[in-house]
Coordinates of C-alpha atoms in Angstrom, one line a residue:
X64 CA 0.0 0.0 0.0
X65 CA 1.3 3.3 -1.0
X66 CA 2.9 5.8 2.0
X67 CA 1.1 8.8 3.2
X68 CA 3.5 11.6 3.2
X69 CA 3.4 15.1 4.7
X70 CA 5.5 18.0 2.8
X71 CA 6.2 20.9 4.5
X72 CA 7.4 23.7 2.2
X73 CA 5.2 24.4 -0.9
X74 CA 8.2 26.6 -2.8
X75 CA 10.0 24.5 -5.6
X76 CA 11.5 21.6 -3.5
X77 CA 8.1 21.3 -1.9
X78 CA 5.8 21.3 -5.1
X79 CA 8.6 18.8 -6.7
X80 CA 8.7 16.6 -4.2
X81 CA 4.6 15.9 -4.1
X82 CA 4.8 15.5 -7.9
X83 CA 7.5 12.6 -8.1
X84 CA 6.1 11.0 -5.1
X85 CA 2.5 12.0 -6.8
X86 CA 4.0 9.6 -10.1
X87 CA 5.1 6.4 -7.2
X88 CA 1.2 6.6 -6.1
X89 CA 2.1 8.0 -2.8
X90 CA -0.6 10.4 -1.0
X91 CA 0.6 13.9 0.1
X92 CA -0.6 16.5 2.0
X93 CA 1.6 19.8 1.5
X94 CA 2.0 22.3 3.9
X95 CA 2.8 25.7 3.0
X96 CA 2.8 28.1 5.4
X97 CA 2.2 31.3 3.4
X98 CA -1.4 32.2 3.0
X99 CA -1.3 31.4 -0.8
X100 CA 1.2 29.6 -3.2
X101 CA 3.5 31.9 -5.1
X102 CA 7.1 33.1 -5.5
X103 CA 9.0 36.1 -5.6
X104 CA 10.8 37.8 -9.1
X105 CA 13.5 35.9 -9.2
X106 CA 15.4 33.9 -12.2
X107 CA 16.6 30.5 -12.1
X108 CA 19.4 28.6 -14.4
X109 CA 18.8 25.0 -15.3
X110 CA 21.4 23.1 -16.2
X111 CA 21.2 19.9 -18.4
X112 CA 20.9 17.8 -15.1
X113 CA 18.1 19.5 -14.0
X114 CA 16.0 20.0 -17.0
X115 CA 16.4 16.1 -17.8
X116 CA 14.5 15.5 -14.4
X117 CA 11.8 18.4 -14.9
X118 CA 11.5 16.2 -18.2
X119 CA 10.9 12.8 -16.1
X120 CA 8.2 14.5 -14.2
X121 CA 6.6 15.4 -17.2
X122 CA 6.3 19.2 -17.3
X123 CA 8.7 19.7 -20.1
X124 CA 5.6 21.3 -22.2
X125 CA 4.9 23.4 -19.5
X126 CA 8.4 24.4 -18.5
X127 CA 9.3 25.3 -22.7
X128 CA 6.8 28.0 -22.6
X129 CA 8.0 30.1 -19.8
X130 CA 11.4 29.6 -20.5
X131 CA 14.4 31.2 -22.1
X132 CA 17.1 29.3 -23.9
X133 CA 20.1 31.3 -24.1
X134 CA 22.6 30.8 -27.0
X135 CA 25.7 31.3 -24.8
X136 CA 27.6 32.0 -21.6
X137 CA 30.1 34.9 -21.9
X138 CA 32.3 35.7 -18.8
X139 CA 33.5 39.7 -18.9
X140 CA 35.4 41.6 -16.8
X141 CA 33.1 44.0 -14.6
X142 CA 35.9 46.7 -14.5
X143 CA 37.1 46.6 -18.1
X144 CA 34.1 45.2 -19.9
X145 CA 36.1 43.0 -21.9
X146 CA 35.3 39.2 -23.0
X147 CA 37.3 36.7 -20.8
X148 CA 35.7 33.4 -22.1
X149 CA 33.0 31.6 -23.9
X150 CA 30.8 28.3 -23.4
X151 CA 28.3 27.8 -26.5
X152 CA 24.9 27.1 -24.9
X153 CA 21.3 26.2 -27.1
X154 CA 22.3 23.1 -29.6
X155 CA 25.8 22.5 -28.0
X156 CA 24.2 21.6 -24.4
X157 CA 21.7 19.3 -26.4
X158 CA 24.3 17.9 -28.2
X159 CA 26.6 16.9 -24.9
X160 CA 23.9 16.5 -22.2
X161 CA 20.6 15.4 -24.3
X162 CA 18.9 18.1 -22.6
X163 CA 18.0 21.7 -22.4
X164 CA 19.9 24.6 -20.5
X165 CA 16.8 26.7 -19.5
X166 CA 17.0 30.1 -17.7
X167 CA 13.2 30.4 -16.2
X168 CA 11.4 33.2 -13.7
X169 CA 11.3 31.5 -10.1
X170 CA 7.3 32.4 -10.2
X171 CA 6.9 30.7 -13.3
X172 CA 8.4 27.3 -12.3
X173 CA 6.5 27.5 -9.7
X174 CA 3.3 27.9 -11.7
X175 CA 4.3 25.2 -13.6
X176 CA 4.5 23.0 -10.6
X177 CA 1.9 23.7 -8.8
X178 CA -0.6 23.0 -12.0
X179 CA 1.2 19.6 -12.2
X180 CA 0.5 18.6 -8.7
X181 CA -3.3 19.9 -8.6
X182 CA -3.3 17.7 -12.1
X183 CA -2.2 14.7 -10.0
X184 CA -4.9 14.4 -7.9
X185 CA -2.8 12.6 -5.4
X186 CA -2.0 15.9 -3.5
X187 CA -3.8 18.0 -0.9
X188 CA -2.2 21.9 -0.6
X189 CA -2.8 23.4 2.7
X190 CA -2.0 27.0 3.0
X191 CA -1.3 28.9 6.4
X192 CA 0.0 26.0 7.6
X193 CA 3.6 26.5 9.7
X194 CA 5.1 23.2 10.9
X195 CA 6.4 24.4 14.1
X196 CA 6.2 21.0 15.5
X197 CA 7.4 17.3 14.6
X198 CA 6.5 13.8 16.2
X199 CA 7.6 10.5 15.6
X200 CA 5.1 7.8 17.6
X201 CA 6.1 4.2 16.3
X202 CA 4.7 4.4 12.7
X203 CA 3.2 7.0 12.5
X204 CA 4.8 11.3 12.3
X205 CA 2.5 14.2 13.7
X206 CA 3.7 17.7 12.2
X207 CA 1.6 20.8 14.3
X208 CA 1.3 24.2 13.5
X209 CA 1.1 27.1 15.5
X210 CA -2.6 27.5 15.8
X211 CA -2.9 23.9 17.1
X212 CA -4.0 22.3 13.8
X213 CA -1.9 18.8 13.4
X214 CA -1.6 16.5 10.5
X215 CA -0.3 12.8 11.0
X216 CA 1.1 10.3 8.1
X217 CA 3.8 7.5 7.9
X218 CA 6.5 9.9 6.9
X219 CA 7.3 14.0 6.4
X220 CA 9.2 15.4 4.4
X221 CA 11.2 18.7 5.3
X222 CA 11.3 21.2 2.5
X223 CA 10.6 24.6 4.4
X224 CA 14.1 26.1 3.6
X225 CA 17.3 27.4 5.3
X226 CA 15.3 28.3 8.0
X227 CA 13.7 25.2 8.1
X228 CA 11.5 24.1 11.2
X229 CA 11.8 20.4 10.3
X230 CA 15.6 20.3 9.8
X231 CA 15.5 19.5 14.1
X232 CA 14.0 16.4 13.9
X233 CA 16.8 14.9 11.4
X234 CA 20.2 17.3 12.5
X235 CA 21.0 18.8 15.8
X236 CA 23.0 22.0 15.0
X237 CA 25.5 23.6 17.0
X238 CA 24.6 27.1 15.0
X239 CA 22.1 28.6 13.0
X240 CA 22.6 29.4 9.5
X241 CA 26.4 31.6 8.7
X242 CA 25.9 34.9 7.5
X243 CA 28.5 34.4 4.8
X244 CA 29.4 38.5 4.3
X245 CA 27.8 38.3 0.5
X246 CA 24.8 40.4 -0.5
X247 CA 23.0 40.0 -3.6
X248 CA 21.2 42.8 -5.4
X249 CA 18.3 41.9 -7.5
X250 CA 16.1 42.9 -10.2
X251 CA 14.0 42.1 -13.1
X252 CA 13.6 44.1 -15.8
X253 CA 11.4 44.3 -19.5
X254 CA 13.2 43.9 -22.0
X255 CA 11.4 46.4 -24.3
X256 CA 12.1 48.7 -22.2
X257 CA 15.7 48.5 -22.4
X258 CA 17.8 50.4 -24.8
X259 CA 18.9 47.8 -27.5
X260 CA 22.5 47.6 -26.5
X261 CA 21.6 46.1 -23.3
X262 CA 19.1 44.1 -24.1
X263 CA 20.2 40.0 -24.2
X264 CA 19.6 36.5 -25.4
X265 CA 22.7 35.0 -23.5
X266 CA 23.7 34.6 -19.5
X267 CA 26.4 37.0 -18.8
X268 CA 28.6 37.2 -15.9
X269 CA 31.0 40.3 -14.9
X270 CA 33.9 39.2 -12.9
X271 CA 35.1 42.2 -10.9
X272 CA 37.2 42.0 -7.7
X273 CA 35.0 41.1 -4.2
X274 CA 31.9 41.4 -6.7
X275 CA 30.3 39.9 -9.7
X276 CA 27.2 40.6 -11.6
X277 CA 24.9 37.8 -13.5
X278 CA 22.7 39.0 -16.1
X279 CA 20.3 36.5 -18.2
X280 CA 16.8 36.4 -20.1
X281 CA 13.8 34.5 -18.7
X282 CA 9.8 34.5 -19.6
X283 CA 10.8 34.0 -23.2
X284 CA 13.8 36.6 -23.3
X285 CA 10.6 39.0 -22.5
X286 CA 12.2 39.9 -19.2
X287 CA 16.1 40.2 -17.7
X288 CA 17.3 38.9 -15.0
X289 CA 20.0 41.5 -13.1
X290 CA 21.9 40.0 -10.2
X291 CA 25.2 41.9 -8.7
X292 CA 26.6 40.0 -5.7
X293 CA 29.4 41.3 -3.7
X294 CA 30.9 41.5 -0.4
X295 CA 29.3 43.7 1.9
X296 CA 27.4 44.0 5.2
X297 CA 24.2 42.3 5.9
X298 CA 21.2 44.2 4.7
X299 CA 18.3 44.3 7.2
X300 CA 16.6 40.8 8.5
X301 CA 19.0 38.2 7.7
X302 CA 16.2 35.7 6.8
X303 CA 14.0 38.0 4.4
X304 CA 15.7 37.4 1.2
X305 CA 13.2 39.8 -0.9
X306 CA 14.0 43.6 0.7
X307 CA 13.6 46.6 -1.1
X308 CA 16.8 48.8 -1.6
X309 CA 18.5 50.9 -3.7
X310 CA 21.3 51.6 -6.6
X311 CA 23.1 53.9 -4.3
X312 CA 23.1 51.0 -2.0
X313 CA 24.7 48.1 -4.3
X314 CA 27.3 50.8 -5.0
X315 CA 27.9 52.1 -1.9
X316 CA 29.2 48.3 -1.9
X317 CA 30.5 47.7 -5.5
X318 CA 31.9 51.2 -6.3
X319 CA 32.1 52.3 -10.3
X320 CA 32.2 48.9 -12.8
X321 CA 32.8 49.4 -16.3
X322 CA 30.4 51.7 -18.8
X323 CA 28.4 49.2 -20.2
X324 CA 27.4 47.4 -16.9
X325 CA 26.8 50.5 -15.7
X326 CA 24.1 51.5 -18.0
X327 CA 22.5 48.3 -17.5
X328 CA 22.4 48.9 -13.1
X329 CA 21.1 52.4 -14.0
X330 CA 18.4 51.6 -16.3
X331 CA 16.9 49.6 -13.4
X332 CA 13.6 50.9 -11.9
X333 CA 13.8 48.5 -9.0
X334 CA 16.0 46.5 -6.5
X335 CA 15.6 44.4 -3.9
X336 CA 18.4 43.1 -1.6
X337 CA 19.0 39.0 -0.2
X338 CA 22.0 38.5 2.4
X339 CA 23.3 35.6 2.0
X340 CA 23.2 32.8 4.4
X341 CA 24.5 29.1 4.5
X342 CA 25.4 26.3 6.4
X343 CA 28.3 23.8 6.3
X344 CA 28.7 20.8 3.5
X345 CA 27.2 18.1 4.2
X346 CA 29.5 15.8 5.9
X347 CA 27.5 12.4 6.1
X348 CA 23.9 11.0 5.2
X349 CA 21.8 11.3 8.5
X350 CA 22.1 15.0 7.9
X351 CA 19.7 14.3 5.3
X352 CA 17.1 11.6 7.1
X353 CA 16.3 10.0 10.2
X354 CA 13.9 7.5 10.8
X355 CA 10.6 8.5 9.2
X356 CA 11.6 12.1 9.1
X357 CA 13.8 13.6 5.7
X358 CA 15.1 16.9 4.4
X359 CA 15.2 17.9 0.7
X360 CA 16.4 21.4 -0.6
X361 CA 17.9 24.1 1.1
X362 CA 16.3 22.4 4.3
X363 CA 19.4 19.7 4.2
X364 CA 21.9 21.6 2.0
X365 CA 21.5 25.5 1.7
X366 CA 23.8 26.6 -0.8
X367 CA 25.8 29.9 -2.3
X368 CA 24.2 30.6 -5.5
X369 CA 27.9 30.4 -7.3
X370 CA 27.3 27.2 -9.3
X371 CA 23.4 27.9 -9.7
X372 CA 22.2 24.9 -8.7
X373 CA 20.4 25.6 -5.7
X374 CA 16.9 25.0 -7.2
X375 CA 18.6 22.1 -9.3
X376 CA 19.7 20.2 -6.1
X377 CA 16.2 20.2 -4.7
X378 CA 14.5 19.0 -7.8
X379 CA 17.4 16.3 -7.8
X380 CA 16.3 14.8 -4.4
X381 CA 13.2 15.2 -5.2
X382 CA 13.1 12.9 -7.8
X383 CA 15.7 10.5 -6.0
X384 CA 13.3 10.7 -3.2
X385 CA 10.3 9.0 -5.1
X386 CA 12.5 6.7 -6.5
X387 CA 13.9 5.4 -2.8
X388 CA 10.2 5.2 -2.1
X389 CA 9.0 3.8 -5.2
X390 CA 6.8 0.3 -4.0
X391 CA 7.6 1.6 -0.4
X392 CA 5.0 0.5 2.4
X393 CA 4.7 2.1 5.8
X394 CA 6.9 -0.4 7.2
X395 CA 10.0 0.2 4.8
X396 CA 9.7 4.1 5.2
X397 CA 12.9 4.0 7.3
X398 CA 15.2 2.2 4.7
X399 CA 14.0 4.2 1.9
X400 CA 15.2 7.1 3.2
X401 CA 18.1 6.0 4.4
X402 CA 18.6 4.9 0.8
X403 CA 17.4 8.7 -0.3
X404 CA 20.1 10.2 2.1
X405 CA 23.3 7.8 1.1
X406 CA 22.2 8.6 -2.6
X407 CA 22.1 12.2 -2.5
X408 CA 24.6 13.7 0.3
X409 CA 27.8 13.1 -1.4
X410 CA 26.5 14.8 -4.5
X411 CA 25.0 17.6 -2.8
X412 CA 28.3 18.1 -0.6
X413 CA 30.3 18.5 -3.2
X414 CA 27.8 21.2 -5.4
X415 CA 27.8 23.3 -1.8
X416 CA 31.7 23.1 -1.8
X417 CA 32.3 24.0 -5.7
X418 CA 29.4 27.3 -4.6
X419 CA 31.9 28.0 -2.0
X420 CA 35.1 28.3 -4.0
X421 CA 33.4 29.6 -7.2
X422 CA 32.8 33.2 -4.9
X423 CA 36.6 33.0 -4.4
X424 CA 37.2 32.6 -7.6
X425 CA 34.6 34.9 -8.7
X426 CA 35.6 37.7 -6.5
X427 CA 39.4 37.6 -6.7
X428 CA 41.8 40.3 -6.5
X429 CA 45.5 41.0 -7.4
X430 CA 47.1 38.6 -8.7
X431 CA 44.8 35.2 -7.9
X432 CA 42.0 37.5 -10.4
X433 CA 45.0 37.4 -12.8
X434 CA 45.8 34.5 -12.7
X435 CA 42.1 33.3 -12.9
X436 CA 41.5 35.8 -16.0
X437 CA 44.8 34.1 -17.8
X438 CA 43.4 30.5 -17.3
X439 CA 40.2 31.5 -18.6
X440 CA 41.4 33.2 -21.4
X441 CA 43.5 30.2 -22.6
X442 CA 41.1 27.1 -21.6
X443 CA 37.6 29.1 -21.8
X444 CA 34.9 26.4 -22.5
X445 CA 36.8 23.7 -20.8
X446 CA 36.7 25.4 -17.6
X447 CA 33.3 26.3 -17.8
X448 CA 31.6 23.7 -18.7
X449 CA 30.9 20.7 -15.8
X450 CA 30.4 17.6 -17.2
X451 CA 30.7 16.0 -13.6
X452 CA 27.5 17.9 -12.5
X453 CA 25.5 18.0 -15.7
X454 CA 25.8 14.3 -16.8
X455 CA 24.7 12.9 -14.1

């Protein structure tokens, strides 16, 4: 008899989780704490290894209409505007990886999602719903909100975030999340209403020294995605990662970059500000599961955005979740995820630590920046593209 599974979370780890368990036959109840499902203006990249996945859990139609396909990634220097390497994107990533690279609007993933688990009919969504509270009785794991409500089944899934409320019941941690001194400035932007030189069909990243900027299309190249990330003080509450700021303030922190980058931060109506927060790599699997209780998402392995995979980890275990459950009963709950958690950990270790040193990298100065500028030059696609993470 299929499980009974509670998911709390209902942002993209959440909704992806309910789907691929949706496709084992499972039944889900997900438990979102907001008062409605949504997500904030954000863009995503999807690499190869994600896209194959969103492809096995059948939204590809879906996730091809929202989504941008960008024809290259050009690294530039932030100060001098010059090209320091190349990685063909579009037909080349097809060609080595069998599957799309996809830049997409957080909100529209979402969307896409959340219609593909109220299609299941497997799922029930419960909104203002905050886990505060986890049991484990025998076979059987209560999660309680706040306002006394409770919800049992024969396993839960934490997917409620760096912040998470679940994360207790699997890992005891000696410290909340690290404020990692990094601060990124976003903002979305219409294309059309960009002069043409600074419009874009390609991802771009600036490499500047304690800084660097990522700039892509999304919605169908109808929108750009401006991100400047660079070393500063935190910015307001530490876990409110959608705060309303300023272009005087990103300066105030980056200082003058080159003239074309600058055009692009000026023409910007908007920005809001996210301080960065993380925890340590993974260094084992029951950091992941415990019993009948198991974390997916930045709930198990929060991430620097360096290698952009944050969203891509989540709807890996996702998927690897289902599959450890696939013809599970309540009894075998237990094993399954322990086979979920010595699957995944390793993997998802080793994405946090590449994040970790790609901001060195990235925000290098003196001579490590030209050093790093030299190697790229001379090796360009080789050291850009990751065969090791999007193969797999």
């Amino acid at each position: 008899m299929p499980a009974h599974i509670l998911i709390a979370g209902g942002g993209i780890a959440g909704l992806a989780s309910a789907l691929a368990l949706a496709h084992r036959r499972h039944r889900i109840d997900l438990l979102e704490q907001a008062v409605a499902f949504g997500e904030i203006g954000a863009g995503i990249q999807l690499g190869p290894n994600v896209t194959r996945r969103l492809q096995a859990l059948g939204v590809s139609e879906g996730l091809m209409r929202i989504a941008a396909r960008p024809d290259a990634l050009v690294v530039r220097s932030a100060t001098g505007g010059g090209e320091i390497a190349r990685l063909p994107l579009g037909n080349a990533m097809l060609r080595s990886y069998a599957a799309p690279y996809l830049c997409v609007h957080r909100a529209d993933l979402h969307a896409v999602l959340l219609a593909a688990v109220r299609g299941s009919g497997a799922v029930t969504l419960t909104t203002s719903a905050r886990v505060t509270h986890v049991t484990v009785r025998g076979d059987l794991v209560c999660a309680s909100s706040a306002d006394a409500r409770a919800w049992e089944g024969d396993a839960l899934v934490g997917a409620d975030g760096l912040w998470s409320t679940v994360r207790p019941s699997v890992v005891e941690d000696p410290a909340p999340p690290r404020a990692t001194g990094h601060t990124a400035w976003r903002a979305m932007v219409d294309q059309a209403s960009l002069p043409a030189p600074l419009r874009s069909s390609r991802i771009t990243v600036w490499l500047g020294p304690r800084l660097h900027a990522v700039v892509y299309p999304v919605r169908r190249d109808d929108l750009l995605n401006v991100v400047v990330l660079a070393e500063s003080a935190p910015v307001g509450d530490a876990r409110d990662w959608d705060q309303s700021t300023s272009l005087s303030a990103l300066q105030n922190a980056t200082g003058r970059v080159c003239g074309e980058l600058q055009a692009l931060l000026e023409a910007v109506p908007r920005w809001r500000a996210w301080t960065l927060n993380d925890r340590p790599p993974l260094t084992r699997p029951d950091q992941m599961a415990a019993e009948r209780v198991a974390l997916t998402g930045d709930a198990a392995h929060p991430m620097l955005p360096y290698l952009a995979q944050g969203a891509g980890m989540a709807i890996e275990d996702a998927v690897t979740l289902a599959e450890s459950l696939d013809g599970c009963d309540t009894e075998k709950v237990p094993a399954a995820f322990a086979r979920y958690a010595d699957a995944r950990w390793e993997r998802n270790a080793n994405v946090q630590l590449r994040a970790r040193r790609n901001g060195e990298i990235f925000h290098a100065t003196g001579l490590v920046r030209a050093g790093r500028d030299a190697a790229l030059r001379l090796l360009g696609a080789r050291l850009l593209d990751v065969p090791w993470l999007y193969d797999a």
